[in-house]
Amino acid sequence: MRNILTTFFLFFFLYQTDAQVCLNPVTSNCADAIMGTSEFLMTTSGNVDFVFDDMRDFITGITHSGSTMLRLRIDEVVPNSCRWRLMMYIDNNSVLPANEWETLVNYGTSGQNPELDLIEVKIYNGCGTPLNSGVFQIFAGNTQYDLLEIIPMGPRIVPAPCDGSQVNGPGSYLTDYNEYSFTIDYRIKPGYILKPGAYQIKIHFCLVEV
Amino acid sequence: MKKCFLSFALVAMFSGLSFGQLIDEKNVTVTMDLQPVLQLHMTTPDQVDFVFDDIREYYSGIIKYAATILKVSSSVTWDLYAVGTSQAGTIWDQQMTYSGGGGANAISALPLSCLELHQYEANRYDANAAGGTATDYSGLFQDAQTAAPVVGQNSIFYSATPYTAPGVDQKYIQGHSGTVAGDDGAPGGSYLIASPGVGQDFTDYYFTIDYRIVPGLPAIFPFAGDNLGNAEDLETVNAAGAYANPGVYTMNVKYILLEDQ
């Protein structure tokens, strides 16, 4: 009996997703995406690698288009109450200073370490529902855990005519692909002032009901 | 006690499954590999020939204007230097001898410093230079007939170990020995997109190189010298009455682009 209870509690606490920025919601109006019927799916090509080994790349930058795709299916539990928020935030693995990429290795000595606002992201879907849809943006706060809202917290908007509204009600990519799927492009234009080396960051995508 | 645990477990289970909250997180790792890239584009003939077959050319020398054009692209702070070298090390390689080797005072060991360079534009990042006649090759070629030449002013830096960068008392085309920020190395950039600064005709990434050799008569190469002002003409190095052995000579000029050091 004790083993069963221990297993149960371990399972129960693992189930409580948590992160520095992706905070637990205070409502339970939507079905959850882990054990419930909602879905939060991501397809990506593993690491998004930017390799700058030619001057043309340094000048023009490198863009990885459609590297990440998010697909949502949101079911509601409490009728007419479910709404959600989708955001992304940047993580440098807590290295200091908090505004720089994590350095894996340096190839030289001259130049500056890259800062977090170097990477540009463009989020879009067929109906233009993301905030600043289709525009390259940076993490302007330039610090660890800086946020970019994709679907910000706001009044409940159910799937609408495809008009760019920030839809945040129940729905599914299966029946409404252009409002419940999101494509993310990444771009880096390093210029000439950075120190040669290999660097890394992590970008988190957080879906949470509000 | 068991009932108490069981009750708690059931409550927890129902709260977790029936009233689950929508929250989930995914993540992507982004890596960036910034490799140091230094690219030197050079437009030049395969061989720059100086043929002295007229007395006038011995006196006035031969100049090859803009025979070499250098274009730089670099992702890091950089230096650029020219170095003369040869198989013999610091003298020209004699490929052929005319007139049976000349007279008793004919010298075949011609100093590499008899080749003069003129660069356009000047070195703008040479603050740490010290002790030399010139920090670069931007000085105009001196009058070939001048009575008191400043020896070594435009003479090429030469070395038997050409990949060892010149010291603080030697000439660079851009940048200089040392790593004083903003002073001893040109910033990363490219001739492709850079614009000339105020008062500049070219950008920091584009140079034209003129070549000159003045044998003089007798052919002692009066302008040859090192960058410390020591004359290396044939009479000074050998003896009064020395002159160049007629023949065919070759040397190699290397242009080295490297990260600021």
CSV table of C-alpha atoms in Angstrom, one decimal:
chain,number,residue,atom,x,y,z
A,1,MET,CA,0.0,0.0,0.0
A,2,ARG,CA,2.9,2.4,0.9
A,3,ASN,CA,4.5,1.7,-2.5
A,4,ILE,CA,1.2,2.5,-4.3
A,5,LEU,CA,0.8,5.7,-2.4
A,6,THR,CA,4.4,6.8,-3.1
A,7,THR,CA,4.0,6.1,-6.8
A,8,PHE,CA,0.8,8.0,-6.8
A,9,PHE,CA,2.2,11.1,-5.1
A,10,LEU,CA,5.2,11.1,-7.4
A,11,PHE,CA,2.9,10.9,-10.4
A,12,PHE,CA,0.7,13.6,-9.0
A,13,PHE,CA,3.5,16.1,-8.4
A,14,LEU,CA,5.2,15.4,-11.8
A,15,TYR,CA,1.8,16.2,-13.3
A,16,GLN,CA,1.9,19.7,-11.9
A,17,THR,CA,3.8,21.4,-14.8
A,18,ASP,CA,5.8,24.4,-13.6
A,19,ALA,CA,8.5,26.8,-14.9
A,20,GLN,CA,10.0,30.1,-14.0
A,21,VAL,CA,7.7,31.9,-16.4
A,22,CYS,CA,5.1,29.4,-17.3
A,23,LEU,CA,3.1,29.8,-14.0
A,24,ASN,CA,0.3,27.6,-12.9
A,25,PRO,CA,-3.1,28.9,-13.8
A,26,VAL,CA,-5.7,29.8,-11.2
A,27,THR,CA,-8.7,28.5,-13.2
A,28,SER,CA,-9.8,25.1,-14.4
A,29,ASN,CA,-12.0,26.0,-17.3
A,30,CYS,CA,-10.2,24.3,-20.1
A,31,ALA,CA,-9.3,20.6,-20.4
A,32,ASP,CA,-5.7,20.0,-19.7
A,33,ALA,CA,-3.2,19.2,-22.5
A,34,ILE,CA,-1.3,16.4,-20.7
A,35,MET,CA,-3.9,14.0,-19.3
A,36,GLY,CA,-7.0,15.7,-20.8
A,37,THR,CA,-8.3,16.1,-24.2
A,38,SER,CA,-6.6,19.3,-25.1
A,39,GLU,CA,-3.4,19.1,-27.2
A,40,PHE,CA,-0.3,21.2,-27.5
A,41,LEU,CA,1.9,19.8,-30.3
A,42,MET,CA,5.2,21.1,-31.5
A,43,THR,CA,7.2,20.0,-34.5
A,44,THR,CA,10.7,21.3,-34.9
A,45,SER,CA,13.9,20.0,-36.5
A,46,GLY,CA,15.7,19.4,-33.2
A,47,ASN,CA,18.3,22.0,-32.7
A,48,VAL,CA,17.9,25.2,-34.7
A,49,ASP,CA,21.5,25.6,-35.9
A,50,PHE,CA,22.9,28.8,-37.3
A,51,VAL,CA,26.4,28.3,-38.8
A,52,PHE,CA,28.1,31.4,-40.0
A,53,ASP,CA,31.1,30.3,-42.1
A,54,ASP,CA,31.0,32.7,-45.0
A,55,MET,CA,31.0,36.5,-45.2
A,56,ARG,CA,27.8,36.6,-47.1
A,57,ASP,CA,26.1,35.0,-44.1
A,58,PHE,CA,27.5,37.6,-41.7
A,59,ILE,CA,26.2,40.4,-44.0
A,60,THR,CA,22.8,39.1,-44.9
A,61,GLY,CA,22.1,36.9,-41.9
A,62,ILE,CA,20.6,33.4,-41.9
A,63,THR,CA,16.9,32.7,-41.7
A,64,HIS,CA,15.3,29.4,-40.8
A,65,SER,CA,11.8,29.6,-42.0
A,66,GLY,CA,9.1,27.5,-40.5
A,67,SER,CA,11.5,25.7,-38.1
A,68,THR,CA,8.9,25.4,-35.4
A,69,MET,CA,5.3,24.7,-35.8
A,70,LEU,CA,2.8,24.7,-32.9
A,71,ARG,CA,-0.7,23.2,-33.2
A,72,LEU,CA,-3.3,23.5,-30.5
A,73,ARG,CA,-6.5,21.8,-29.7
A,74,ILE,CA,-8.3,23.4,-26.8
A,75,ASP,CA,-11.3,21.8,-25.2
A,76,GLU,CA,-13.3,23.5,-22.5
A,77,VAL,CA,-14.6,22.0,-19.3
A,78,VAL,CA,-16.7,24.9,-18.0
A,79,PRO,CA,-19.0,26.2,-20.8
A,80,ASN,CA,-18.2,29.7,-22.2
A,81,SER,CA,-15.3,30.2,-19.8
A,82,CYS,CA,-12.2,28.7,-21.3
A,83,ARG,CA,-9.6,31.1,-22.6
A,84,TRP,CA,-5.9,30.8,-22.9
A,85,ARG,CA,-2.6,32.5,-23.4
A,86,LEU,CA,0.4,31.5,-25.6
A,87,MET,CA,3.8,33.0,-25.1
A,88,MET,CA,7.5,32.4,-25.7
A,89,TYR,CA,10.4,33.3,-23.5
A,90,ILE,CA,14.1,33.1,-23.9
A,91,ASP,CA,16.5,31.2,-21.6
A,92,ASN,CA,20.3,31.4,-21.6
A,93,ASN,CA,20.7,28.6,-19.1
A,94,SER,CA,21.2,31.1,-16.3
A,95,VAL,CA,24.7,32.2,-17.3
A,96,LEU,CA,25.8,35.7,-16.4
A,97,PRO,CA,25.5,38.3,-17.5
A,98,ALA,CA,21.9,37.6,-18.0
A,99,ASN,CA,21.7,39.4,-21.3
A,100,GLU,CA,24.2,37.2,-23.1
A,101,TRP,CA,24.0,33.8,-24.9
A,102,GLU,CA,25.5,30.8,-23.2
A,103,THR,CA,29.1,30.4,-24.5
A,104,LEU,CA,29.9,26.8,-25.5
A,105,VAL,CA,33.4,27.6,-26.9
A,106,ASN,CA,35.3,30.6,-28.2
A,107,TYR,CA,37.3,30.5,-31.4
A,108,GLY,CA,39.0,33.9,-30.9
A,109,THR,CA,39.6,36.7,-28.5
A,110,SER,CA,38.4,39.9,-30.1
A,111,GLY,CA,34.8,41.0,-30.3
A,112,GLN,CA,31.8,41.0,-28.0
A,113,ASN,CA,29.7,38.1,-26.7
A,114,PRO,CA,26.3,38.0,-28.5
A,115,GLU,CA,23.3,39.3,-26.5
A,116,LEU,CA,19.9,37.8,-26.3
A,117,ASP,CA,18.3,40.5,-28.4
A,118,LEU,CA,20.3,39.2,-31.4
A,119,ILE,CA,17.8,36.5,-32.3
A,120,GLU,CA,14.7,37.5,-34.3
A,121,VAL,CA,11.5,35.5,-34.4
A,122,LYS,CA,8.5,35.8,-36.6
A,123,ILE,CA,5.2,34.1,-35.6
A,124,TYR,CA,2.4,33.8,-38.0
A,125,ASN,CA,-0.6,31.7,-39.1
A,126,GLY,CA,-3.1,31.8,-41.8
A,127,CYS,CA,-5.4,34.2,-40.1
A,128,GLY,CA,-2.8,36.4,-38.5
A,129,THR,CA,-4.0,35.8,-35.0
A,130,PRO,CA,-0.6,36.2,-33.2
A,131,LEU,CA,0.3,39.6,-31.7
A,132,ASN,CA,2.5,41.3,-34.3
A,133,SER,CA,1.8,38.5,-36.7
A,134,GLY,CA,4.3,38.1,-39.6
A,135,VAL,CA,6.8,40.6,-38.2
A,136,PHE,CA,10.3,39.8,-37.1
A,137,GLN,CA,10.6,40.7,-33.4
A,138,ILE,CA,13.4,40.6,-30.8
A,139,PHE,CA,13.3,39.9,-27.1
A,140,ALA,CA,13.6,43.6,-26.5
A,141,GLY,CA,14.0,43.2,-22.7
A,142,ASN,CA,17.3,41.5,-23.5
A,143,THR,CA,17.5,39.4,-20.4
A,144,GLN,CA,16.9,35.9,-19.2
A,145,TYR,CA,13.2,34.9,-19.3
A,146,ASP,CA,12.2,37.9,-21.4
A,147,LEU,CA,8.7,37.3,-22.8
A,148,LEU,CA,7.2,37.6,-26.2
A,149,GLU,CA,3.4,37.2,-26.3
A,150,ILE,CA,2.0,35.2,-29.1
A,151,ILE,CA,-1.7,35.2,-27.9
A,152,PRO,CA,-1.7,37.6,-24.9
A,153,MET,CA,-4.1,37.5,-22.0
A,154,GLY,CA,-7.3,39.2,-23.1
A,155,PRO,CA,-11.0,38.9,-23.3
A,156,ARG,CA,-12.3,35.6,-24.6
A,157,ILE,CA,-12.4,35.5,-28.4
A,158,VAL,CA,-13.9,32.4,-29.9
A,159,PRO,CA,-12.9,31.3,-33.5
A,160,ALA,CA,-14.0,34.1,-35.7
A,161,PRO,CA,-14.0,34.9,-39.3
A,162,CYS,CA,-10.4,34.8,-40.4
A,163,ASP,CA,-9.8,38.5,-39.5
A,164,GLY,CA,-6.6,38.6,-37.4
A,165,SER,CA,-8.4,38.6,-34.0
A,166,GLN,CA,-6.4,37.1,-31.2
A,167,VAL,CA,-8.5,34.0,-30.9
A,168,ASN,CA,-8.1,32.5,-27.4
A,169,GLY,CA,-11.2,30.3,-26.9
A,170,PRO,CA,-11.8,26.6,-27.5
A,171,GLY,CA,-11.1,25.2,-30.9
A,172,SER,CA,-8.8,22.9,-32.8
A,173,TYR,CA,-6.2,22.9,-35.5
A,174,LEU,CA,-8.0,19.9,-36.9
A,175,THR,CA,-11.1,22.0,-37.7
A,176,ASP,CA,-9.7,25.5,-37.8
A,177,TYR,CA,-6.1,25.2,-38.8
A,178,ASN,CA,-5.5,28.8,-39.6
A,179,GLU,CA,-6.3,30.0,-36.1
A,180,TYR,CA,-4.9,27.2,-34.0
A,181,SER,CA,-1.6,26.6,-35.6
A,182,PHE,CA,1.5,28.8,-35.5
A,183,THR,CA,4.6,28.9,-37.5
A,184,ILE,CA,7.8,30.4,-36.2
A,185,ASP,CA,10.8,31.6,-38.3
A,186,TYR,CA,14.1,32.4,-36.7
A,187,ARG,CA,16.7,34.9,-38.1
A,188,ILE,CA,20.1,36.0,-36.9
A,189,LYS,CA,22.2,38.8,-38.5
A,190,PRO,CA,25.4,38.8,-36.5
A,191,GLY,CA,27.4,41.7,-38.2
A,192,TYR,CA,31.1,41.9,-37.5
A,193,ILE,CA,31.4,42.9,-33.8
A,194,LEU,CA,30.8,39.5,-32.2
A,195,LYS,CA,33.5,37.2,-30.8
A,196,PRO,CA,33.9,34.0,-32.8
A,197,GLY,CA,32.5,31.0,-31.0
A,198,ALA,CA,29.7,28.6,-30.5
A,199,TYR,CA,26.7,29.8,-28.4
A,200,GLN,CA,23.4,28.5,-27.3
A,201,ILE,CA,20.0,29.6,-26.0
A,202,LYS,CA,16.7,27.9,-25.4
A,203,ILE,CA,13.3,29.3,-26.4
A,204,HIS,CA,10.3,28.0,-24.5
A,205,PHE,CA,6.7,28.1,-25.6
A,206,CYS,CA,4.2,28.2,-22.9
A,207,LEU,CA,0.5,27.5,-23.2
A,208,VAL,CA,-1.6,28.3,-20.2
A,209,GLU,CA,-5.2,29.0,-19.5
A,210,VAL,CA,-6.2,32.3,-18.0
B,1,MET,CA,-4.7,5.9,9.0
B,2,LYS,CA,-5.0,3.9,5.8
B,3,LYS,CA,-8.4,5.3,5.3
B,4,CYS,CA,-7.1,8.8,5.7
B,5,PHE,CA,-4.4,8.2,3.1
B,6,LEU,CA,-6.8,6.6,0.7
B,7,SER,CA,-9.3,9.5,1.1
B,8,PHE,CA,-6.5,12.0,0.4
B,9,ALA,CA,-5.4,10.1,-2.6
B,10,LEU,CA,-8.9,10.0,-4.1
B,11,VAL,CA,-9.3,13.7,-3.5
B,12,ALA,CA,-6.0,14.4,-5.2
B,13,MET,CA,-6.8,12.1,-8.1
B,14,PHE,CA,-10.1,13.7,-8.8
B,15,SER,CA,-8.7,17.2,-8.5
B,16,GLY,CA,-5.9,16.2,-10.9
B,17,LEU,CA,-8.0,14.6,-13.5
B,18,SER,CA,-11.4,16.0,-13.4
B,19,PHE,CA,-10.3,19.6,-12.7
B,20,GLY,CA,-7.0,19.6,-14.6
B,21,GLN,CA,-5.7,22.9,-15.7
B,22,LEU,CA,-4.5,23.8,-19.2
B,23,ILE,CA,-0.8,24.4,-19.0
B,24,ASP,CA,2.0,22.9,-21.1
B,25,GLU,CA,5.4,23.9,-22.3
B,26,LYS,CA,7.6,23.0,-25.2
B,27,ASN,CA,11.1,24.3,-26.0
B,28,VAL,CA,13.6,24.7,-28.8
B,29,THR,CA,17.4,24.9,-28.5
B,30,VAL,CA,19.1,27.4,-30.7
B,31,THR,CA,22.8,27.1,-31.4
B,32,MET,CA,24.9,29.7,-33.2
B,33,ASP,CA,28.3,28.9,-34.6
B,34,LEU,CA,30.2,32.1,-35.4
B,35,GLN,CA,33.3,31.0,-37.3
B,36,PRO,CA,36.1,33.5,-37.8
B,37,VAL,CA,36.1,34.4,-41.4
B,38,LEU,CA,38.9,36.4,-43.1
B,39,GLN,CA,38.7,36.8,-46.8
B,40,LEU,CA,41.3,38.7,-48.9
B,41,HIS,CA,40.4,39.2,-52.5
B,42,MET,CA,43.4,40.3,-54.6
B,43,THR,CA,43.4,41.5,-58.2
B,44,THR,CA,46.9,41.4,-59.6
B,45,PRO,CA,48.9,40.0,-62.5
B,46,ASP,CA,50.4,36.6,-61.7
B,47,GLN,CA,53.8,38.2,-62.1
B,48,VAL,CA,54.8,41.9,-61.9
B,49,ASP,CA,57.7,42.3,-64.3
B,50,PHE,CA,60.3,45.1,-64.1
B,51,VAL,CA,62.4,45.1,-67.3
B,52,PHE,CA,65.3,47.5,-67.2
B,53,ASP,CA,66.6,47.8,-70.7
B,54,ASP,CA,67.0,51.5,-71.0
B,55,ILE,CA,69.3,53.9,-69.2
B,56,ARG,CA,66.4,56.2,-68.5
B,57,GLU,CA,64.7,53.4,-66.5
B,58,TYR,CA,67.8,52.8,-64.4
B,59,TYR,CA,67.8,56.5,-63.4
B,60,SER,CA,64.0,57.1,-62.9
B,61,GLY,CA,63.0,53.6,-62.0
B,62,ILE,CA,59.8,51.8,-63.1
B,63,ILE,CA,56.5,52.2,-61.3
B,64,LYS,CA,53.6,49.8,-61.7
B,65,TYR,CA,50.6,51.8,-60.6
B,66,ALA,CA,47.8,50.0,-58.9
B,67,ALA,CA,49.2,46.7,-60.0
B,68,THR,CA,47.5,45.1,-57.0
B,69,ILE,CA,44.1,45.8,-55.6
B,70,LEU,CA,43.3,44.3,-52.2
B,71,LYS,CA,39.7,43.9,-50.9
B,72,VAL,CA,39.1,42.7,-47.4
B,73,SER,CA,36.1,41.0,-45.7
B,74,SER,CA,36.5,39.9,-42.1
B,75,SER,CA,34.2,38.9,-39.3
B,76,VAL,CA,36.8,39.8,-36.7
B,77,THR,CA,39.2,42.6,-36.0
B,78,TRP,CA,42.1,42.3,-38.4
B,79,ASP,CA,45.6,43.3,-39.5
B,80,LEU,CA,47.0,43.2,-43.0
B,81,TYR,CA,50.6,43.3,-43.9
B,82,ALA,CA,52.8,42.7,-47.0
B,83,VAL,CA,56.0,40.7,-46.7
B,84,GLY,CA,58.8,40.2,-49.2
B,85,THR,CA,60.4,36.8,-49.2
B,86,SER,CA,62.3,34.4,-51.4
B,87,GLN,CA,63.9,31.0,-51.5
B,88,ALA,CA,67.1,32.6,-50.4
B,89,GLY,CA,65.3,34.2,-47.4
B,90,THR,CA,66.1,38.0,-47.5
B,91,ILE,CA,67.7,38.5,-50.9
B,92,TRP,CA,66.3,38.1,-54.5
B,93,ASP,CA,66.7,34.7,-56.1
B,94,GLN,CA,68.9,35.0,-59.1
B,95,GLN,CA,67.4,33.0,-61.9
B,96,MET,CA,69.8,33.9,-64.7
B,97,THR,CA,73.1,35.8,-65.0
B,98,TYR,CA,73.9,38.0,-68.0
B,99,SER,CA,77.4,39.1,-69.2
B,100,GLY,CA,79.1,36.1,-67.6
B,101,GLY,CA,78.4,37.4,-64.1
B,102,GLY,CA,79.6,40.9,-64.5
B,103,GLY,CA,82.8,42.3,-63.2
B,104,ALA,CA,84.6,41.9,-59.9
B,105,ASN,CA,82.3,44.3,-58.1
B,106,ALA,CA,79.1,42.8,-59.4
B,107,ILE,CA,76.8,41.7,-56.6
B,108,SER,CA,74.1,39.1,-57.1
B,109,ALA,CA,72.8,39.4,-53.5
B,110,LEU,CA,70.2,42.1,-54.1
B,111,PRO,CA,68.2,43.1,-51.0
B,112,LEU,CA,64.5,42.5,-51.0
B,113,SER,CA,64.1,46.1,-49.7
B,114,CYS,CA,64.9,47.5,-53.1
B,115,LEU,CA,61.2,46.8,-53.9
B,116,GLU,CA,59.1,49.8,-52.8
B,117,LEU,CA,55.4,49.9,-52.2
B,118,HIS,CA,52.9,52.7,-52.1
B,119,GLN,CA,49.5,52.0,-50.7
B,120,TYR,CA,46.3,54.0,-51.0
B,121,GLU,CA,44.7,54.8,-48.6
B,122,ALA,CA,46.8,55.1,-45.5
B,123,ASN,CA,46.7,52.8,-42.5
B,124,ARG,CA,44.1,54.1,-40.1
B,125,TYR,CA,44.8,51.7,-37.2
B,126,ASP,CA,48.5,52.0,-36.4
B,127,ALA,CA,48.5,53.8,-33.0
B,128,ASN,CA,50.8,51.3,-31.4
B,129,ALA,CA,53.5,51.6,-34.0
B,130,ALA,CA,56.9,52.7,-32.6
B,131,GLY,CA,60.4,53.1,-33.6
B,132,GLY,CA,60.2,52.8,-37.4
B,133,THR,CA,60.7,55.1,-40.3
B,134,ALA,CA,57.1,54.6,-41.4
B,135,THR,CA,54.1,52.7,-40.1
B,136,ASP,CA,52.7,51.9,-43.5
B,137,TYR,CA,53.4,52.4,-47.2
B,138,SER,CA,51.3,55.5,-47.7
B,139,GLY,CA,54.2,57.9,-48.1
B,140,LEU,CA,54.7,59.1,-51.7
B,141,PHE,CA,57.5,57.6,-53.7
B,142,GLN,CA,60.5,60.0,-53.3
B,143,ASP,CA,61.9,61.8,-56.3
B,144,ALA,CA,64.2,59.3,-58.0
B,145,GLN,CA,66.9,62.0,-58.3
B,146,THR,CA,66.8,63.2,-54.8
B,147,ALA,CA,70.2,63.7,-53.3
B,148,ALA,CA,69.3,62.5,-49.8
B,149,PRO,CA,66.8,59.7,-49.9
B,150,VAL,CA,65.0,58.7,-46.8
B,151,VAL,CA,66.1,55.1,-47.0
B,152,GLY,CA,63.5,52.4,-46.3
B,153,GLN,CA,60.5,54.8,-46.3
B,154,ASN,CA,58.7,52.7,-48.9
B,155,SER,CA,60.8,49.6,-48.8
B,156,ILE,CA,58.8,46.4,-48.4
B,157,PHE,CA,59.0,44.6,-45.1
B,158,TYR,CA,60.8,41.4,-45.7
B,159,SER,CA,61.5,38.2,-43.8
B,160,ALA,CA,62.7,34.7,-44.2
B,161,THR,CA,59.7,33.7,-42.0
B,162,PRO,CA,56.9,35.5,-43.7
B,163,TYR,CA,54.1,34.2,-41.5
B,164,THR,CA,55.6,35.8,-38.4
B,165,ALA,CA,53.8,39.1,-38.1
B,166,PRO,CA,55.9,42.3,-38.2
B,167,GLY,CA,56.8,43.9,-34.9
B,168,VAL,CA,55.8,47.3,-33.7
B,169,ASP,CA,58.7,49.0,-35.6
B,170,GLN,CA,57.6,47.6,-39.0
B,171,LYS,CA,55.1,48.5,-41.6
B,172,TYR,CA,51.5,47.2,-41.9
B,173,ILE,CA,49.0,48.1,-44.6
B,174,GLN,CA,46.2,48.2,-42.1
B,175,GLY,CA,46.3,47.6,-38.3
B,176,HIS,CA,49.4,47.1,-36.4
B,177,SER,CA,51.2,44.9,-33.9
B,178,GLY,CA,49.3,44.9,-30.6
B,179,THR,CA,45.7,44.7,-29.6
B,180,VAL,CA,44.9,48.2,-28.3
B,181,ALA,CA,41.1,48.3,-28.8
B,182,GLY,CA,40.2,50.4,-31.8
B,183,ASP,CA,43.8,51.4,-32.5
B,184,ASP,CA,45.8,48.4,-33.6
B,185,GLY,CA,43.3,46.5,-35.6
B,186,ALA,CA,40.7,47.4,-38.2
B,187,PRO,CA,37.2,46.5,-37.2
B,188,GLY,CA,35.4,43.6,-38.8
B,189,GLY,CA,33.5,44.5,-42.0
B,190,SER,CA,33.5,44.1,-45.7
B,191,TYR,CA,34.4,46.0,-48.8
B,192,LEU,CA,31.1,44.8,-50.1
B,193,ILE,CA,29.0,47.1,-48.0
B,194,ALA,CA,31.3,49.6,-46.2
B,195,SER,CA,31.1,53.2,-47.1
B,196,PRO,CA,34.1,55.6,-47.1
B,197,GLY,CA,34.4,57.7,-44.0
B,198,VAL,CA,34.7,61.5,-44.0
B,199,GLY,CA,37.8,62.5,-46.0
B,200,GLN,CA,38.3,59.0,-47.4
B,201,ASP,CA,38.1,58.0,-51.0
B,202,PHE,CA,38.2,54.3,-50.2
B,203,THR,CA,36.8,52.4,-47.3
B,204,ASP,CA,39.0,50.7,-44.7
B,205,TYR,CA,38.6,47.5,-46.7
B,206,TYR,CA,40.0,48.5,-50.1
B,207,PHE,CA,43.6,49.3,-51.1
B,208,THR,CA,45.5,49.9,-54.2
B,209,ILE,CA,49.2,49.0,-54.2
B,210,ASP,CA,51.8,50.6,-56.5
B,211,TYR,CA,55.2,49.0,-57.0
B,212,ARG,CA,58.5,50.7,-57.8
B,213,ILE,CA,62.1,49.7,-58.3
B,214,VAL,CA,64.8,52.3,-58.8
B,215,PRO,CA,68.2,50.7,-59.6
B,216,GLY,CA,70.1,54.0,-60.1
B,217,LEU,CA,73.4,54.2,-61.9
B,218,PRO,CA,75.5,52.6,-60.9
B,219,ALA,CA,72.8,50.1,-60.0
B,220,ILE,CA,73.0,50.1,-56.2
B,221,PHE,CA,69.3,50.7,-55.4
B,222,PRO,CA,69.7,53.9,-53.4
B,223,PHE,CA,66.3,53.7,-51.7
B,224,ALA,CA,66.7,50.3,-50.2
B,225,GLY,CA,66.7,50.2,-46.4
B,226,ASP,CA,65.0,48.7,-43.4
B,227,ASN,CA,62.3,50.4,-41.5
B,228,LEU,CA,64.8,51.6,-38.8
B,229,GLY,CA,66.5,53.8,-41.4
B,230,ASN,CA,69.5,51.6,-42.0
B,231,ALA,CA,70.6,51.8,-45.7
B,232,GLU,CA,70.8,48.5,-47.6
B,233,ASP,CA,72.0,49.8,-50.9
B,234,LEU,CA,74.7,47.6,-52.5
B,235,GLU,CA,77.6,50.0,-51.7
B,236,THR,CA,76.6,50.3,-48.0
B,237,VAL,CA,76.1,46.6,-47.6
B,238,ASN,CA,79.1,45.5,-49.6
B,239,ALA,CA,81.8,48.1,-50.6
B,240,ALA,CA,82.2,51.3,-52.6
B,241,GLY,CA,82.0,50.4,-56.3
B,242,ALA,CA,79.6,47.5,-55.9
B,243,TYR,CA,76.8,47.3,-58.4
B,244,ALA,CA,74.0,44.8,-59.3
B,245,ASN,CA,75.0,41.8,-61.3
B,246,PRO,CA,73.0,41.9,-64.6
B,247,GLY,CA,70.5,39.1,-64.7
B,248,VAL,CA,67.0,37.9,-64.0
B,249,TYR,CA,65.8,38.0,-60.3
B,250,THR,CA,62.6,37.0,-58.6
B,251,MET,CA,61.1,37.5,-55.3
B,252,ASN,CA,57.7,36.8,-53.7
B,253,VAL,CA,55.3,39.3,-52.2
B,254,LYS,CA,52.8,37.9,-49.8
B,255,TYR,CA,49.8,39.7,-48.4
B,256,ILE,CA,48.8,38.3,-45.1
B,257,LEU,CA,45.4,39.0,-43.5
B,258,LEU,CA,45.1,37.9,-39.9
B,259,GLU,CA,43.1,38.4,-36.8
B,260,ASP,CA,44.3,41.4,-34.8
B,261,GLN,CA,47.3,40.3,-32.8
